């Protein structure tokens, strides 16, 4: 189930996403890898990361962009169907680490930052922790994500 | 050059993006429209908005998603080539208005929030205002965006 992170031969020495997993490694193919971020406030938080160092989404060729967003959408569908979140949030910033990665986050009207982005101001404390309110264990959610990513087109 | 905003017959009465332009209307086709957000801190801030009410990116069919991201990329390329920003930020949240819209934002290492997302904590004041530092007038930038969106495939 797990995908062991291995830097590629063209890894950039100073780049955190070239040299480190950046979360719990779940899946990879030749071009993309998927991790779950370890965020106690937003436990259903995945990232689709380019395995090669590229900064901007439009630096990719159209078929690579389509593949990338297809992976993002597979994760999004799993989150929608298993968790029934209030909203999905998608984002590619890279201000801190300019190595293309997409955030895919299930948001809930009860979560610590809703309706602000997870990078915005905290709105409330969630008693008992967010993971306990998801309705299923993270290991089960991870397994559903990996299954969806591994499915043939 | 401008595109006059007109609610569609299937507009949802309570939805801000079904009923209002949400910024300066620049371009539209049958399925998508593009506005420039009026954000003094981040003047090179555009949005690609679904003309029909849909909440999640994965609610679209694959060809619709590809069209949407092609429009996002056309704007991104204009911003990269005309402004040479530090980074482009892309995001689709919809926590406040669950009607699909993509933020496309040119970010600069000198801007008010960098390296935080524009929804994060302010990092500094920009003397003289951000628009004055862009290097070209917003009307010129808008014209380049509209030309790129209007180009044939």
mmCIF file of C-alpha atoms in Angstrom:
data_model
loop_
_atom_site.group_PDB
_atom_site.id
_atom_site.type_symbol
_atom_site.label_atom_id
_atom_site.label_comp_id
_atom_site.label_asym_id
_atom_site.label_seq_id
_atom_site.Cartn_x
_atom_site.Cartn_y
_atom_site.Cartn_z
ATOM 1 C CA UNK A 1 0.000 0.000 0.000
ATOM 2 C CA UNK A 2 2.728 2.451 0.880
ATOM 3 C CA UNK A 3 5.076 3.976 -1.648
ATOM 4 C CA UNK A 4 8.632 4.407 -0.451
ATOM 5 C CA UNK A 5 9.984 7.871 -1.278
ATOM 6 C CA UNK A 6 13.187 7.868 -3.280
ATOM 7 C CA UNK A 7 14.757 11.060 -4.635
ATOM 8 C CA UNK A 8 15.125 10.955 -8.426
ATOM 9 C CA UNK A 9 18.538 11.355 -10.100
ATOM 10 C CA UNK A 10 17.498 14.877 -11.228
ATOM 11 C CA UNK A 11 16.491 15.972 -7.691
ATOM 12 C CA UNK A 12 17.470 19.549 -6.825
ATOM 13 C CA UNK A 13 19.618 19.593 -3.717
ATOM 14 C CA UNK A 14 17.889 22.558 -2.065
ATOM 15 C CA UNK A 15 14.293 21.579 -2.837
ATOM 16 C CA UNK A 16 12.256 20.077 0.006
ATOM 17 C CA UNK A 17 9.913 18.204 -2.343
ATOM 18 C CA UNK A 18 12.770 16.821 -4.467
ATOM 19 C CA UNK A 19 14.583 15.467 -1.416
ATOM 20 C CA UNK A 20 11.917 14.629 1.196
ATOM 21 C CA UNK A 21 8.545 12.884 1.126
ATOM 22 C CA UNK A 22 6.733 15.898 2.648
ATOM 23 C CA UNK A 23 4.095 13.707 4.314
ATOM 24 C CA UNK A 24 2.950 10.103 4.402
ATOM 25 C CA UNK A 25 3.810 8.538 1.038
ATOM 26 C CA UNK A 26 0.787 6.673 -0.362
ATOM 27 C CA UNK A 27 1.174 6.184 -4.098
ATOM 28 C CA UNK A 28 3.409 7.019 -7.049
ATOM 29 C CA UNK A 29 3.914 6.472 -10.751
ATOM 30 C CA UNK A 30 6.728 7.666 -13.003
ATOM 31 C CA UNK A 31 5.618 11.305 -12.977
ATOM 32 C CA UNK A 32 3.495 11.897 -9.861
ATOM 33 C CA UNK A 33 3.342 10.926 -6.227
ATOM 34 C CA UNK A 34 0.640 11.372 -3.587
ATOM 35 C CA UNK A 35 1.115 11.960 0.101
ATOM 36 C CA UNK A 36 -1.193 12.697 3.008
ATOM 37 C CA UNK A 37 -0.183 15.828 4.866
ATOM 38 C CA UNK A 38 -0.069 15.391 8.618
ATOM 39 C CA UNK A 39 -2.349 18.247 9.677
ATOM 40 C CA UNK A 40 -4.250 17.696 12.928
ATOM 41 C CA UNK A 41 -6.753 20.446 12.084
ATOM 42 C CA UNK A 42 -7.412 19.120 8.557
ATOM 43 C CA UNK A 43 -6.782 15.387 8.597
ATOM 44 C CA UNK A 44 -8.274 14.690 5.140
ATOM 45 C CA UNK A 45 -5.516 16.645 3.395
ATOM 46 C CA UNK A 46 -3.687 15.079 0.448
ATOM 47 C CA UNK A 47 -1.086 16.400 -1.971
ATOM 48 C CA UNK A 48 -0.384 15.440 -5.578
ATOM 49 C CA UNK A 49 3.297 16.217 -6.133
ATOM 50 C CA UNK A 50 5.257 16.250 -9.384
ATOM 51 C CA UNK A 51 8.148 13.814 -9.084
ATOM 52 C CA UNK A 52 10.285 16.055 -11.293
ATOM 53 C CA UNK A 53 11.180 19.604 -10.351
ATOM 54 C CA UNK A 54 8.844 22.006 -12.137
ATOM 55 C CA UNK A 55 7.555 25.271 -10.721
ATOM 56 C CA UNK A 56 4.394 26.278 -12.545
ATOM 57 C CA UNK A 57 1.373 24.263 -13.669
ATOM 58 C CA UNK A 58 1.580 25.775 -17.154
ATOM 59 C CA UNK A 59 5.197 24.557 -17.452
ATOM 60 C CA UNK A 60 3.659 21.123 -18.056
ATOM 61 C CA UNK A 61 2.504 19.891 -21.449
ATOM 62 C CA UNK A 62 -1.270 19.584 -21.850
ATOM 63 C CA UNK A 63 -1.347 15.774 -21.417
ATOM 64 C CA UNK A 64 0.723 16.092 -18.228
ATOM 65 C CA UNK A 65 -1.673 18.729 -16.884
ATOM 66 C CA UNK A 66 -4.614 16.499 -17.696
ATOM 67 C CA UNK A 67 -3.017 13.561 -15.937
ATOM 68 C CA UNK A 68 -2.271 15.730 -12.911
ATOM 69 C CA UNK A 69 -5.836 17.034 -12.628
ATOM 70 C CA UNK A 70 -7.232 13.544 -13.210
ATOM 71 C CA UNK A 71 -5.297 12.412 -10.125
ATOM 72 C CA UNK A 72 -6.532 15.454 -8.180
ATOM 73 C CA UNK A 73 -10.105 14.588 -9.203
ATOM 74 C CA UNK A 74 -9.780 10.940 -8.201
ATOM 75 C CA UNK A 75 -8.804 12.039 -4.704
ATOM 76 C CA UNK A 76 -11.555 14.668 -4.680
ATOM 77 C CA UNK A 77 -14.199 12.042 -5.565
ATOM 78 C CA UNK A 78 -13.014 9.727 -2.785
ATOM 79 C CA UNK A 79 -13.204 12.553 -0.250
ATOM 80 C CA UNK A 80 -16.666 13.617 -1.461
ATOM 81 C CA UNK A 81 -18.087 10.104 -1.466
ATOM 82 C CA UNK A 82 -16.584 8.801 1.784
ATOM 83 C CA UNK A 83 -16.663 11.937 3.971
ATOM 84 C CA UNK A 84 -19.500 14.069 2.557
ATOM 85 C CA UNK A 85 -17.515 17.243 3.334
ATOM 86 C CA UNK A 86 -18.993 20.726 3.116
ATOM 87 C CA UNK A 87 -16.541 21.606 0.341
ATOM 88 C CA UNK A 88 -13.346 20.481 -1.328
ATOM 89 C CA UNK A 89 -10.479 22.971 -1.505
ATOM 90 C CA UNK A 90 -7.884 22.723 -4.289
ATOM 91 C CA UNK A 91 -4.751 24.852 -4.477
ATOM 92 C CA UNK A 92 -1.294 25.058 -6.031
ATOM 93 C CA UNK A 93 0.810 27.834 -4.509
ATOM 94 C CA UNK A 94 4.459 26.913 -4.142
ATOM 95 C CA UNK A 95 5.473 30.217 -2.565
ATOM 96 C CA UNK A 96 7.537 28.403 0.059
ATOM 97 C CA UNK A 97 8.570 25.416 -2.074
ATOM 98 C CA UNK A 98 8.360 26.272 -5.792
ATOM 99 C CA UNK A 99 7.985 22.634 -6.833
ATOM 100 C CA UNK A 100 4.554 21.846 -8.297
ATOM 101 C CA UNK A 101 2.187 20.298 -5.768
ATOM 102 C CA UNK A 102 -1.579 20.358 -5.521
ATOM 103 C CA UNK A 103 -3.366 20.491 -2.185
ATOM 104 C CA UNK A 104 -6.631 18.522 -2.031
ATOM 105 C CA UNK A 105 -8.447 19.162 1.242
ATOM 106 C CA UNK A 106 -11.839 18.069 2.569
ATOM 107 C CA UNK A 107 -13.388 20.971 4.456
ATOM 108 C CA UNK A 108 -16.228 20.851 6.975
ATOM 109 C CA UNK A 109 -18.413 23.627 8.325
ATOM 110 C CA UNK A 110 -17.266 22.591 11.810
ATOM 111 C CA UNK A 111 -13.527 22.586 11.064
ATOM 112 C CA UNK A 112 -11.025 24.885 12.773
ATOM 113 C CA UNK A 113 -10.765 27.390 9.902
ATOM 114 C CA UNK A 114 -14.012 27.124 7.919
ATOM 115 C CA UNK A 115 -15.057 29.145 5.917
ATOM 116 C CA UNK A 116 -11.538 30.569 5.751
ATOM 117 C CA UNK A 117 -8.882 28.703 3.746
ATOM 118 C CA UNK A 118 -6.742 26.438 5.925
ATOM 119 C CA UNK A 119 -4.007 29.085 5.597
ATOM 120 C CA UNK A 120 -6.309 31.790 6.997
ATOM 121 C CA UNK A 121 -7.319 32.734 10.535
ATOM 122 C CA UNK A 122 -8.439 30.038 12.944
ATOM 123 C CA UNK A 123 -12.180 30.315 13.611
ATOM 124 C CA UNK A 124 -12.713 27.826 16.438
ATOM 125 C CA UNK A 125 -11.353 24.879 18.435
ATOM 126 C CA UNK A 126 -12.674 21.412 17.568
ATOM 127 C CA UNK A 127 -13.284 19.431 20.728
ATOM 128 C CA UNK A 128 -11.849 15.940 20.620
ATOM 129 C CA UNK A 129 -9.853 16.694 17.483
ATOM 130 C CA UNK A 130 -10.828 16.749 13.817
ATOM 131 C CA UNK A 131 -9.752 13.188 12.943
ATOM 132 C CA UNK A 132 -12.256 11.755 15.422
ATOM 133 C CA UNK A 133 -15.099 13.534 13.605
ATOM 134 C CA UNK A 134 -14.311 12.234 10.126
ATOM 135 C CA UNK A 135 -16.461 9.141 10.449
ATOM 136 C CA UNK A 136 -13.802 6.700 9.328
ATOM 137 C CA UNK A 137 -10.186 5.981 10.289
ATOM 138 C CA UNK A 138 -7.491 7.755 8.273
ATOM 139 C CA UNK A 139 -5.955 4.398 7.346
ATOM 140 C CA UNK A 140 -9.254 3.434 5.690
ATOM 141 C CA UNK A 141 -9.452 6.768 3.891
ATOM 142 C CA UNK A 142 -5.853 6.363 2.704
ATOM 143 C CA UNK A 143 -6.693 2.897 1.384
ATOM 144 C CA UNK A 144 -9.665 4.286 -0.581
ATOM 145 C CA UNK A 145 -7.440 7.035 -2.037
ATOM 146 C CA UNK A 146 -4.767 4.528 -3.071
ATOM 147 C CA UNK A 147 -7.396 2.262 -4.645
ATOM 148 C CA UNK A 148 -8.837 5.179 -6.659
ATOM 149 C CA UNK A 149 -5.388 6.299 -7.817
ATOM 150 C CA UNK A 150 -4.470 2.769 -8.849
ATOM 151 C CA UNK A 151 -7.641 2.148 -10.891
ATOM 152 C CA UNK A 152 -7.239 1.891 -14.662
ATOM 153 C CA UNK A 153 -8.768 4.690 -16.761
ATOM 154 C CA UNK B 1 -13.050 44.241 -24.881
ATOM 155 C CA UNK B 2 -15.406 44.059 -21.926
ATOM 156 C CA UNK B 3 -17.966 41.320 -21.447
ATOM 157 C CA UNK B 4 -21.253 42.462 -19.988
ATOM 158 C CA UNK B 5 -22.397 40.196 -17.158
ATOM 159 C CA UNK B 6 -25.856 38.740 -17.624
ATOM 160 C CA UNK B 7 -27.314 36.137 -15.251
ATOM 161 C CA UNK B 8 -28.260 32.921 -17.083
ATOM 162 C CA UNK B 9 -31.816 31.574 -17.012
ATOM 163 C CA UNK B 10 -30.651 28.799 -14.634
ATOM 164 C CA UNK B 11 -29.043 31.251 -12.172
ATOM 165 C CA UNK B 12 -29.546 30.340 -8.508
ATOM 166 C CA UNK B 13 -31.221 33.213 -6.703
ATOM 167 C CA UNK B 14 -29.045 33.075 -3.574
ATOM 168 C CA UNK B 15 -25.682 32.568 -5.316
ATOM 169 C CA UNK B 16 -23.376 35.593 -5.590
ATOM 170 C CA UNK B 17 -21.580 34.247 -8.670
ATOM 171 C CA UNK B 18 -24.827 33.320 -10.451
ATOM 172 C CA UNK B 19 -26.270 36.786 -9.937
ATOM 173 C CA UNK B 20 -23.335 39.236 -9.826
ATOM 174 C CA UNK B 21 -20.174 39.726 -11.881
ATOM 175 C CA UNK B 22 -17.905 39.438 -8.804
ATOM 176 C CA UNK B 23 -15.250 41.714 -10.327
ATOM 177 C CA UNK B 24 -14.421 43.435 -13.593
ATOM 178 C CA UNK B 25 -15.904 41.336 -16.411
ATOM 179 C CA UNK B 26 -13.309 40.765 -19.135
ATOM 180 C CA UNK B 27 -14.291 37.779 -21.258
ATOM 181 C CA UNK B 28 -16.846 35.004 -21.581
ATOM 182 C CA UNK B 29 -17.946 32.099 -23.719
ATOM 183 C CA UNK B 30 -20.944 29.800 -23.340
ATOM 184 C CA UNK B 31 -19.521 27.955 -20.316
ATOM 185 C CA UNK B 32 -16.929 30.196 -18.643
ATOM 186 C CA UNK B 33 -16.319 33.810 -17.791
ATOM 187 C CA UNK B 34 -13.223 35.656 -16.578
ATOM 188 C CA UNK B 35 -13.074 38.622 -14.258
ATOM 189 C CA UNK B 36 -10.319 40.609 -12.622
ATOM 190 C CA UNK B 37 -10.770 40.785 -8.864
ATOM 191 C CA UNK B 38 -10.360 44.279 -7.469
ATOM 192 C CA UNK B 39 -7.712 43.622 -4.821
ATOM 193 C CA UNK B 40 -5.411 46.554 -4.045
ATOM 194 C CA UNK B 41 -2.818 44.261 -2.423
ATOM 195 C CA UNK B 42 -2.816 41.780 -5.320
ATOM 196 C CA UNK B 43 -3.753 43.675 -8.470
ATOM 197 C CA UNK B 44 -2.854 40.875 -10.918
ATOM 198 C CA UNK B 45 -5.666 38.653 -9.633
ATOM 199 C CA UNK B 46 -8.033 37.002 -12.102
ATOM 200 C CA UNK B 47 -10.845 34.480 -11.702
ATOM 201 C CA UNK B 48 -12.145 31.862 -14.119
ATOM 202 C CA UNK B 49 -15.802 31.322 -13.162
ATOM 203 C CA UNK B 50 -18.206 28.648 -14.355
ATOM 204 C CA UNK B 51 -21.228 30.355 -15.918
ATOM 205 C CA UNK B 52 -23.460 27.526 -14.692
ATOM 206 C CA UNK B 53 -23.882 26.713 -11.036
ATOM 207 C CA UNK B 54 -21.640 23.791 -10.139
ATOM 208 C CA UNK B 55 -19.880 23.333 -6.795
ATOM 209 C CA UNK B 56 -16.943 20.977 -7.252
ATOM 210 C CA UNK B 57 -14.306 20.709 -9.978
ATOM 211 C CA UNK B 58 -14.910 16.955 -10.267
ATOM 212 C CA UNK B 59 -18.615 17.607 -10.934
ATOM 213 C CA UNK B 60 -17.488 18.622 -14.430
ATOM 214 C CA UNK B 61 -16.966 16.155 -17.266
ATOM 215 C CA UNK B 62 -13.328 15.631 -18.281
ATOM 216 C CA UNK B 63 -13.531 17.836 -21.424
ATOM 217 C CA UNK B 64 -15.069 20.648 -19.331
ATOM 218 C CA UNK B 65 -12.283 20.324 -16.758
ATOM 219 C CA UNK B 66 -9.689 20.434 -19.526
ATOM 220 C CA UNK B 67 -11.264 23.544 -21.016
ATOM 221 C CA UNK B 68 -11.361 25.186 -17.590
ATOM 222 C CA UNK B 69 -7.693 24.482 -16.858
ATOM 223 C CA UNK B 70 -6.703 25.557 -20.370
ATOM 224 C CA UNK B 71 -8.248 28.956 -19.628
ATOM 225 C CA UNK B 72 -6.480 29.065 -16.246
ATOM 226 C CA UNK B 73 -3.189 28.273 -18.011
ATOM 227 C CA UNK B 74 -3.683 30.934 -20.667
ATOM 228 C CA UNK B 75 -4.033 33.532 -17.922
ATOM 229 C CA UNK B 76 -1.086 32.056 -16.029
ATOM 230 C CA UNK B 77 1.149 32.309 -19.128
ATOM 231 C CA UNK B 78 0.205 35.963 -19.656
ATOM 232 C CA UNK B 79 1.016 36.778 -16.040
ATOM 233 C CA UNK B 80 4.338 34.907 -16.186
ATOM 234 C CA UNK B 81 5.418 36.480 -19.463
ATOM 235 C CA UNK B 82 4.311 40.067 -18.841
ATOM 236 C CA UNK B 83 4.994 40.442 -15.099
ATOM 237 C CA UNK B 84 7.775 37.921 -14.339
ATOM 238 C CA UNK B 85 6.212 37.249 -10.913
ATOM 239 C CA UNK B 86 7.945 35.243 -8.201
ATOM 240 C CA UNK B 87 5.178 32.625 -8.371
ATOM 241 C CA UNK B 88 1.686 31.980 -9.664
ATOM 242 C CA UNK B 89 -0.948 30.875 -7.158
ATOM 243 C CA UNK B 90 -3.943 28.802 -8.291
ATOM 244 C CA UNK B 91 -6.864 27.889 -6.062
ATOM 245 C CA UNK B 92 -10.480 26.743 -6.097
ATOM 246 C CA UNK B 93 -12.065 26.905 -2.643
ATOM 247 C CA UNK B 94 -15.710 28.007 -2.746
ATOM 248 C CA UNK B 95 -16.178 27.854 1.022
ATOM 249 C CA UNK B 96 -17.987 31.195 0.975
ATOM 250 C CA UNK B 97 -19.600 30.873 -2.465
ATOM 251 C CA UNK B 98 -19.857 27.206 -3.493
ATOM 252 C CA UNK B 99 -19.952 28.023 -7.210
ATOM 253 C CA UNK B 100 -16.869 26.828 -9.094
ATOM 254 C CA UNK B 101 -14.301 29.587 -9.601
ATOM 255 C CA UNK B 102 -10.526 29.438 -9.990
ATOM 256 C CA UNK B 103 -8.263 32.108 -8.571
ATOM 257 C CA UNK B 104 -5.198 32.906 -10.713
ATOM 258 C CA UNK B 105 -2.871 35.292 -8.877
ATOM 259 C CA UNK B 106 0.562 36.681 -9.721
ATOM 260 C CA UNK B 107 2.636 36.769 -6.535
ATOM 261 C CA UNK B 108 5.796 38.775 -5.876
ATOM 262 C CA UNK B 109 8.385 38.415 -3.155
ATOM 263 C CA UNK B 110 7.681 42.051 -2.250
ATOM 264 C CA UNK B 111 3.883 41.745 -2.037
ATOM 265 C CA UNK B 112 1.874 42.331 1.128
ATOM 266 C CA UNK B 113 1.406 38.638 2.008
ATOM 267 C CA UNK B 114 4.309 36.759 0.353
ATOM 268 C CA UNK B 115 5.208 33.942 1.024
ATOM 269 C CA UNK B 116 1.834 33.423 2.698
ATOM 270 C CA UNK B 117 -1.216 32.816 0.532
ATOM 271 C CA UNK B 118 -3.211 36.005 -0.092
ATOM 272 C CA UNK B 119 -5.722 34.654 2.471
ATOM 273 C CA UNK B 120 -3.001 34.369 5.125
ATOM 274 C CA UNK B 121 -1.415 36.886 7.463
ATOM 275 C CA UNK B 122 -0.185 40.195 6.072
ATOM 276 C CA UNK B 123 3.619 40.318 6.079
ATOM 277 C CA UNK B 124 4.350 43.949 5.153
ATOM 278 C CA UNK B 125 3.053 47.222 3.747
ATOM 279 C CA UNK B 126 3.917 48.045 0.119
ATOM 280 C CA UNK B 127 4.822 51.687 -0.219
ATOM 281 C CA UNK B 128 3.084 53.415 -3.093
ATOM 282 C CA UNK B 129 0.720 50.489 -3.598
ATOM 283 C CA UNK B 130 1.135 47.211 -5.430
ATOM 284 C CA UNK B 131 -0.372 48.268 -8.785
ATOM 285 C CA UNK B 132 2.347 50.907 -9.237
ATOM 286 C CA UNK B 133 5.023 48.197 -8.962
ATOM 287 C CA UNK B 134 3.616 45.869 -11.606
ATOM 288 C CA UNK B 135 5.514 47.489 -14.470
ATOM 289 C CA UNK B 136 2.504 47.904 -16.744
ATOM 290 C CA UNK B 137 -0.976 49.400 -16.374
ATOM 291 C CA UNK B 138 -3.769 47.009 -15.358
ATOM 292 C CA UNK B 139 -5.715 47.976 -18.495
ATOM 293 C CA UNK B 140 -2.802 46.719 -20.602
ATOM 294 C CA UNK B 141 -2.579 43.517 -18.568
ATOM 295 C CA UNK B 142 -6.338 42.997 -18.944
ATOM 296 C CA UNK B 143 -6.011 43.446 -22.715
ATOM 297 C CA UNK B 144 -3.250 40.804 -22.857
ATOM 298 C CA UNK B 145 -5.420 38.405 -20.828
ATOM 299 C CA UNK B 146 -8.421 38.946 -23.093
ATOM 300 C CA UNK B 147 -6.288 38.448 -26.209
ATOM 301 C CA UNK B 148 -4.897 35.162 -24.826
ATOM 302 C CA UNK B 149 -8.372 33.915 -23.870
ATOM 303 C CA UNK B 150 -9.729 34.811 -27.307
ATOM 304 C CA UNK B 151 -6.970 33.059 -29.263
ATOM 305 C CA UNK B 152 -7.956 29.933 -31.196
ATOM 306 C CA UNK B 153 -6.538 26.622 -29.986
#
